[in-house]
PDB file of C-alpha atoms in Angstrom:
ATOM      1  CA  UNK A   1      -9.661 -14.721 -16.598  1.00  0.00           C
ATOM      2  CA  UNK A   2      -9.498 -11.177 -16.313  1.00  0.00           C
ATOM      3  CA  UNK A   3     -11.220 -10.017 -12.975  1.00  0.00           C
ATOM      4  CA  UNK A   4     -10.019  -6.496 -13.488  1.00  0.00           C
ATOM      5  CA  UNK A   5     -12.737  -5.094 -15.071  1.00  0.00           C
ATOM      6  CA  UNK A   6     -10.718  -3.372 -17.333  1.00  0.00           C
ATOM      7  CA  UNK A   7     -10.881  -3.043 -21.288  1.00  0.00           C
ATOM      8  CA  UNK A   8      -7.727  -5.141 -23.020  1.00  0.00           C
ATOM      9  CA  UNK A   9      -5.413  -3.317 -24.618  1.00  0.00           C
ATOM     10  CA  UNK A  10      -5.976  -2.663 -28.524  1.00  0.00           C
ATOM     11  CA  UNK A  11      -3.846  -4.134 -30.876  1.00  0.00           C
ATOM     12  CA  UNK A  12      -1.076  -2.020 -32.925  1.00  0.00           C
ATOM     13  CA  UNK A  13      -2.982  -0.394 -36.128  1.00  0.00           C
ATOM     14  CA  UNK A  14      -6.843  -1.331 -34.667  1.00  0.00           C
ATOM     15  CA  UNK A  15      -8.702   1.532 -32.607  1.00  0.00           C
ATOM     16  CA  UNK A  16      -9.418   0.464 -28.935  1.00  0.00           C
ATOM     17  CA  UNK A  17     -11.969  -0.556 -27.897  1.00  0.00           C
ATOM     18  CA  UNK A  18     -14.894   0.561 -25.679  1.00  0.00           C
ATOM     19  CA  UNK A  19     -16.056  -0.398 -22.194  1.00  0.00           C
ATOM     20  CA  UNK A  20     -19.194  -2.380 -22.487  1.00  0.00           C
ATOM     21  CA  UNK A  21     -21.919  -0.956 -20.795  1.00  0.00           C
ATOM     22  CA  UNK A  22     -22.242  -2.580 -17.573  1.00  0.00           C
ATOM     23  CA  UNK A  23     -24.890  -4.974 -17.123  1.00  0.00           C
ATOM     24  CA  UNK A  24     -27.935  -4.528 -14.387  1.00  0.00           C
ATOM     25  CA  UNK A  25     -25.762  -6.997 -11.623  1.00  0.00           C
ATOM     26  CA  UNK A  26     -22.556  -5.802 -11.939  1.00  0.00           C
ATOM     27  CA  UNK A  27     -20.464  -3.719  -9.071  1.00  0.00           C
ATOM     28  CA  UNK A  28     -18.655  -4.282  -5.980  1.00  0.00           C
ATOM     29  CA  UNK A  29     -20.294  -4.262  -2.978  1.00  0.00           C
ATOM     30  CA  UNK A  30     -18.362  -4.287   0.753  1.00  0.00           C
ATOM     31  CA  UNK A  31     -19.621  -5.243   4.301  1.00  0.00           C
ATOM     32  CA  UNK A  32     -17.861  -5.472   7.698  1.00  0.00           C
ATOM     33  CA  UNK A  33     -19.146  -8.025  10.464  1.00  0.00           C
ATOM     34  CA  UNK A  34     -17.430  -8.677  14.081  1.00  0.00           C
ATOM     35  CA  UNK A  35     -15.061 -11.035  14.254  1.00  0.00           C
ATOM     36  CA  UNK A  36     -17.416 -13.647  16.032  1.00  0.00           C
ATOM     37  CA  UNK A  37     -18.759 -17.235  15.347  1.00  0.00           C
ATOM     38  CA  UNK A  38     -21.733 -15.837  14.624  1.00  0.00           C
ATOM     39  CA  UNK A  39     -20.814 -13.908  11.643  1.00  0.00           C
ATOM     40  CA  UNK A  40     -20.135 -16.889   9.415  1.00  0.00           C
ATOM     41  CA  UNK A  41     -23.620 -17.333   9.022  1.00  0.00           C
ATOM     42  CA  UNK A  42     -24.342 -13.977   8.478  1.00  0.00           C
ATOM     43  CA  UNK A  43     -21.705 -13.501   5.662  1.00  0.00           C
ATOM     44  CA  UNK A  44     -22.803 -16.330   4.300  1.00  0.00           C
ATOM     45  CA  UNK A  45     -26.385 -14.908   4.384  1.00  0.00           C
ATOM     46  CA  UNK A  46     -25.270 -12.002   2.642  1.00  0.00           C
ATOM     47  CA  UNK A  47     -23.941 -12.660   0.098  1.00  0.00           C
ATOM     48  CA  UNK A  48     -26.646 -15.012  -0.795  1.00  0.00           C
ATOM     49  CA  UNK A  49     -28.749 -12.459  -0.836  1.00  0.00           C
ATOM     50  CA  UNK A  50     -26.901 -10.201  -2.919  1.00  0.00           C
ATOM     51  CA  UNK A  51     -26.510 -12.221  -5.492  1.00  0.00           C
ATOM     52  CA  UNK A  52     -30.452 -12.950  -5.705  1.00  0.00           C
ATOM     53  CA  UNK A  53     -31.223  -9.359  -5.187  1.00  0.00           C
ATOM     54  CA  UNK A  54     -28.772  -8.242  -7.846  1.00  0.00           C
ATOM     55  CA  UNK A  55     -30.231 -11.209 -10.750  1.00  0.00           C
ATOM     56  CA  UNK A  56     -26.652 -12.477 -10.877  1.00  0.00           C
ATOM     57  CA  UNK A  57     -26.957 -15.385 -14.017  1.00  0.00           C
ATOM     58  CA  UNK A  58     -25.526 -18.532 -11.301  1.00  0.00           C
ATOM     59  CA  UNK A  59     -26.749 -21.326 -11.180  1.00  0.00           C
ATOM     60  CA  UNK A  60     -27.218 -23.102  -7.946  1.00  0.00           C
ATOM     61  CA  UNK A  61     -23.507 -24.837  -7.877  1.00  0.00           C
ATOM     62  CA  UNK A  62     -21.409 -21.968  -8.306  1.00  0.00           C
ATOM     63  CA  UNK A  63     -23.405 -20.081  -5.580  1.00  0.00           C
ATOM     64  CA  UNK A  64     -23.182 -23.024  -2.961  1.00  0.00           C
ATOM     65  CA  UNK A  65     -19.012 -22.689  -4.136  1.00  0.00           C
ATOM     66  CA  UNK A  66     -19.283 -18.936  -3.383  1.00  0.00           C
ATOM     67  CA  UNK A  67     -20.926 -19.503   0.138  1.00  0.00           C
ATOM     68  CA  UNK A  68     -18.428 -22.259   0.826  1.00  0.00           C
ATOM     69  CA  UNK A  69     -15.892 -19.784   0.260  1.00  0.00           C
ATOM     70  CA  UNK A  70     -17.000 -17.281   2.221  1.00  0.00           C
ATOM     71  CA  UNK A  71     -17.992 -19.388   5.264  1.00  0.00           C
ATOM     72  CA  UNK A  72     -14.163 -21.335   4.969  1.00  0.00           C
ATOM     73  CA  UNK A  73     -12.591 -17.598   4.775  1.00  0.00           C
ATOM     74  CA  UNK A  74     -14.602 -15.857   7.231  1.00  0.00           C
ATOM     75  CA  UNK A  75     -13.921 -18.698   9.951  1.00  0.00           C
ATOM     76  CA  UNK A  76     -10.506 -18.002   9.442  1.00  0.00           C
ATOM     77  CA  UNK A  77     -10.999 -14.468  10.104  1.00  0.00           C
ATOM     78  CA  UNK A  78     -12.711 -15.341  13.371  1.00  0.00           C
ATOM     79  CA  UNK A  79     -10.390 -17.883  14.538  1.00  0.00           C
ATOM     80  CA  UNK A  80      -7.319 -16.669  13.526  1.00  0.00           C
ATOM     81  CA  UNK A  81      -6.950 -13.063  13.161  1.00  0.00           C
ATOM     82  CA  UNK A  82     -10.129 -11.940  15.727  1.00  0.00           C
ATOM     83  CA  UNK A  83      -7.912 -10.340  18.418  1.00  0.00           C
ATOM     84  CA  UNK A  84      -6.086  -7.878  15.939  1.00  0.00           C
ATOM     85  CA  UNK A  85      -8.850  -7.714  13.436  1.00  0.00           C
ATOM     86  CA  UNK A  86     -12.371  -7.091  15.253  1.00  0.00           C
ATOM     87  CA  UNK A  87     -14.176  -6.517  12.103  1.00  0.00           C
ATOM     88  CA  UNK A  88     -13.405  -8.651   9.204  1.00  0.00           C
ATOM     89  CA  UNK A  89     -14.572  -7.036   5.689  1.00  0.00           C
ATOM     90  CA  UNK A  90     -16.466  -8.789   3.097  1.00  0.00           C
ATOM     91  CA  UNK A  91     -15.976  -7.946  -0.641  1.00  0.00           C
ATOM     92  CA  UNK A  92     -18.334  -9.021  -3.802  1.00  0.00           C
ATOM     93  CA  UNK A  93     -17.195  -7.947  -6.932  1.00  0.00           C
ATOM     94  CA  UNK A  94     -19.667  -8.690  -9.842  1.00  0.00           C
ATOM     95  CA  UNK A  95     -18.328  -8.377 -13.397  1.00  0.00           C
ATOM     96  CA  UNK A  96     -20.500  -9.030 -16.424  1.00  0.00           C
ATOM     97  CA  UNK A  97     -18.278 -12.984 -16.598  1.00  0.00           C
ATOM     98  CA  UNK A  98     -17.069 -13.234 -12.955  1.00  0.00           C
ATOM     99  CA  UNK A  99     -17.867 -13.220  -9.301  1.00  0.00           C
ATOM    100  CA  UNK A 100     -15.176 -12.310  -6.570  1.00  0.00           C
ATOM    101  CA  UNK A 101     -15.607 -12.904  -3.028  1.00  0.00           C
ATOM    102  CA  UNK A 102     -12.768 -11.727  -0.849  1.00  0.00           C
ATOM    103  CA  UNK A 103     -12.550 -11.361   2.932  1.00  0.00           C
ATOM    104  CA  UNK A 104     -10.129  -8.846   4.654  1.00  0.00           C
ATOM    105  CA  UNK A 105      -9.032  -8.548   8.162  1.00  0.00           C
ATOM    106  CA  UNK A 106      -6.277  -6.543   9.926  1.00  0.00           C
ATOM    107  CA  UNK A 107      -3.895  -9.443  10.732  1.00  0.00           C
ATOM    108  CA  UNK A 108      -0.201  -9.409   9.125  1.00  0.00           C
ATOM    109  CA  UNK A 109      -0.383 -13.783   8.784  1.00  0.00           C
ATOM    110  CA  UNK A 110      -0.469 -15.135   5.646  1.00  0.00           C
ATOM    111  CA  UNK A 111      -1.582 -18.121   5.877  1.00  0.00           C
ATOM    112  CA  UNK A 112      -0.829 -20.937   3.331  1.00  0.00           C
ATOM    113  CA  UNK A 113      -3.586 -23.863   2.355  1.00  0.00           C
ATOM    114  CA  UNK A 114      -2.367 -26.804   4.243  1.00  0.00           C
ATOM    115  CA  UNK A 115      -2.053 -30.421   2.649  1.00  0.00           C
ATOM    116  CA  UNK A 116      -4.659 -33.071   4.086  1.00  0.00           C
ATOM    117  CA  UNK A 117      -3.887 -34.421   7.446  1.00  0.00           C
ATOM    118  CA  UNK A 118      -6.807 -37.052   7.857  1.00  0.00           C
ATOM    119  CA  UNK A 119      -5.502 -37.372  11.662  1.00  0.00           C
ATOM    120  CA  UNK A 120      -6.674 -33.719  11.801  1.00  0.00           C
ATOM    121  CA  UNK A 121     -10.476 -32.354  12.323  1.00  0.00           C
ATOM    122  CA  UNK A 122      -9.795 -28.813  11.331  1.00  0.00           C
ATOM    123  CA  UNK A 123      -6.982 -26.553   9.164  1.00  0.00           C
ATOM    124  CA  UNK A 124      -8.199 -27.369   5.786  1.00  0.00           C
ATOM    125  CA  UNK A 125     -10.389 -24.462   4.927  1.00  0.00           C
ATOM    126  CA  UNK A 126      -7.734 -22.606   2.361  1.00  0.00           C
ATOM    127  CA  UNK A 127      -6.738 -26.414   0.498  1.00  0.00           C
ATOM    128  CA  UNK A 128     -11.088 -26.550   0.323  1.00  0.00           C
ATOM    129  CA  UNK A 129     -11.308 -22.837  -1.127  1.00  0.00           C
ATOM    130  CA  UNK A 130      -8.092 -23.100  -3.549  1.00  0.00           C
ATOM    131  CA  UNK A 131      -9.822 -26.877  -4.580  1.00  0.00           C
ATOM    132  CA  UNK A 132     -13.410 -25.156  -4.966  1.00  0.00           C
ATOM    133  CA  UNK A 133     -12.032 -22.550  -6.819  1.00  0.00           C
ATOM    134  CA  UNK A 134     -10.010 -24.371  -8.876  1.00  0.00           C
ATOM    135  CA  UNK A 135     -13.028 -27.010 -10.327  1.00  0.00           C
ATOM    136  CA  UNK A 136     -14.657 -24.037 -10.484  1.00  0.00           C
ATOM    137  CA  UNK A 137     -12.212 -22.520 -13.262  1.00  0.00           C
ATOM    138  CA  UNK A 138     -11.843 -19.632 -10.980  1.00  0.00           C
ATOM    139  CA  UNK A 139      -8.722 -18.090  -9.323  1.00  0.00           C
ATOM    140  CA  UNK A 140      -7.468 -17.184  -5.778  1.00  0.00           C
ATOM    141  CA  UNK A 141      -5.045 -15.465  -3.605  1.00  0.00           C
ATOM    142  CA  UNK A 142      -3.519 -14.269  -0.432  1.00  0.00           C
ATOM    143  CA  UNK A 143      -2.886 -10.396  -0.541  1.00  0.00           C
ATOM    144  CA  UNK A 144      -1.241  -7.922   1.905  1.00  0.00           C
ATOM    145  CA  UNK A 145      -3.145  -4.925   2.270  1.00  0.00           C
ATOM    146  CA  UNK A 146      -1.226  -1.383   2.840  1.00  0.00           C
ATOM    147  CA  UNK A 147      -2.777  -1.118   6.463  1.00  0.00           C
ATOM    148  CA  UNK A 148      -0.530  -4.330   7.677  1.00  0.00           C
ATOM    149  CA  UNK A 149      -3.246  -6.845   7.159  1.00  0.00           C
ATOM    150  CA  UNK A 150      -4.199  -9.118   4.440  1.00  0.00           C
ATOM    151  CA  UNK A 151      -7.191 -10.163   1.965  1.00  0.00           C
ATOM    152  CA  UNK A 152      -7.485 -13.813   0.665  1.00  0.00           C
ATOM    153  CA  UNK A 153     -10.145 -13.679  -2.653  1.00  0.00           C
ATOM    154  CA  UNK A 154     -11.199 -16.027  -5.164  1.00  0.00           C
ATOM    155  CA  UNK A 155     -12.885 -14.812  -8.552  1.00  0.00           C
ATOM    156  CA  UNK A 156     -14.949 -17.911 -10.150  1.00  0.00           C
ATOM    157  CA  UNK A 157     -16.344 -17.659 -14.027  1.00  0.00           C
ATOM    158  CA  UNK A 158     -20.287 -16.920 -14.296  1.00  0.00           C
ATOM    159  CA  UNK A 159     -20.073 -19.484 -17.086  1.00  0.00           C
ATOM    160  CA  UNK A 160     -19.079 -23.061 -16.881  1.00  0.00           C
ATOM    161  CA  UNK A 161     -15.431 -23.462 -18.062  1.00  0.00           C
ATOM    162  CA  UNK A 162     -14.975 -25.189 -21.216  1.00  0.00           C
ATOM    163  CA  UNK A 163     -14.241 -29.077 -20.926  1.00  0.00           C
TER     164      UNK A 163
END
């Protein structure tokens, strides 16, 4: 999946092709909340609306995976990386076959999903998003950002993948 937004390359002898015009929903859009409980459901709120506002083609499932993911990776902002990152940043970038989600804060951890521990209550958010994300037919990673911190994204397909 290409969530670069960029046109592919043309190949040797054919002329190259031009950027589609960009459809009524796409663009990237960026917020910043506290880092506090309280901002999960905000995000999550957000976003939401976002999509709705913008007329993004979802249908209900792959939203509800999109709000998972942000609530799962903005809860790890709070409770992980809240007292060097007060603000956490939220990120939706809408292409014309894609949506990204991506949350950013200022701490240098990268954290890894974690296998299941049923003797455990909590510490499975990142195996959740990578699992969401990948019945989804989507993609994700963990990225270091050039201020010291890090942003974790997944992009998931507009379209249902192909079984």
């Amino acid at each position: 999946m290409d969530v670069s937004g960029s046109v592919p390359p043309a190949k040797e002898g054919e002329p190259a092709a031009a950027p589609a015009d960009p459809l009524a929903y796409e663009g990237v859009w960026r917020f910043t909340v506290p880092a506090v409980e309280e901002s999960v459901p905000q995000a999550r709120r957000a976003v939401r609306d976002l999509l709705g506002r913008q007329g993004v083609p979802a249908d209900r499932d792959l939203v509800y995976s999109l709000l998972l993911i942000v609530s799962e990776l903005v809860t790890n902002s709070v409770r992980h990386a809240a007292l060097l990152s007060p603000q956490v940043a939220v990120e939706v970038a809408i292409g014309r076959d894609w949506v990204r989600v991506a949350v950013e804060d200022n701490h240098p951890y990268r954290p890894k999903a974690l296998e299941a521990d049923f003797g455990q209550t909590g510490g499975r958010g990142l195996l959740l998003v990578r699992e969401v994300t990948r019945e989804s037919g989507g993609v994700c990673d963990v990225e270091h950002t050039s201020t010291g911190g890090k942003v974790i994204w997944a992009a998931l397909p507009l379209a249902a993948p192909a079984v």
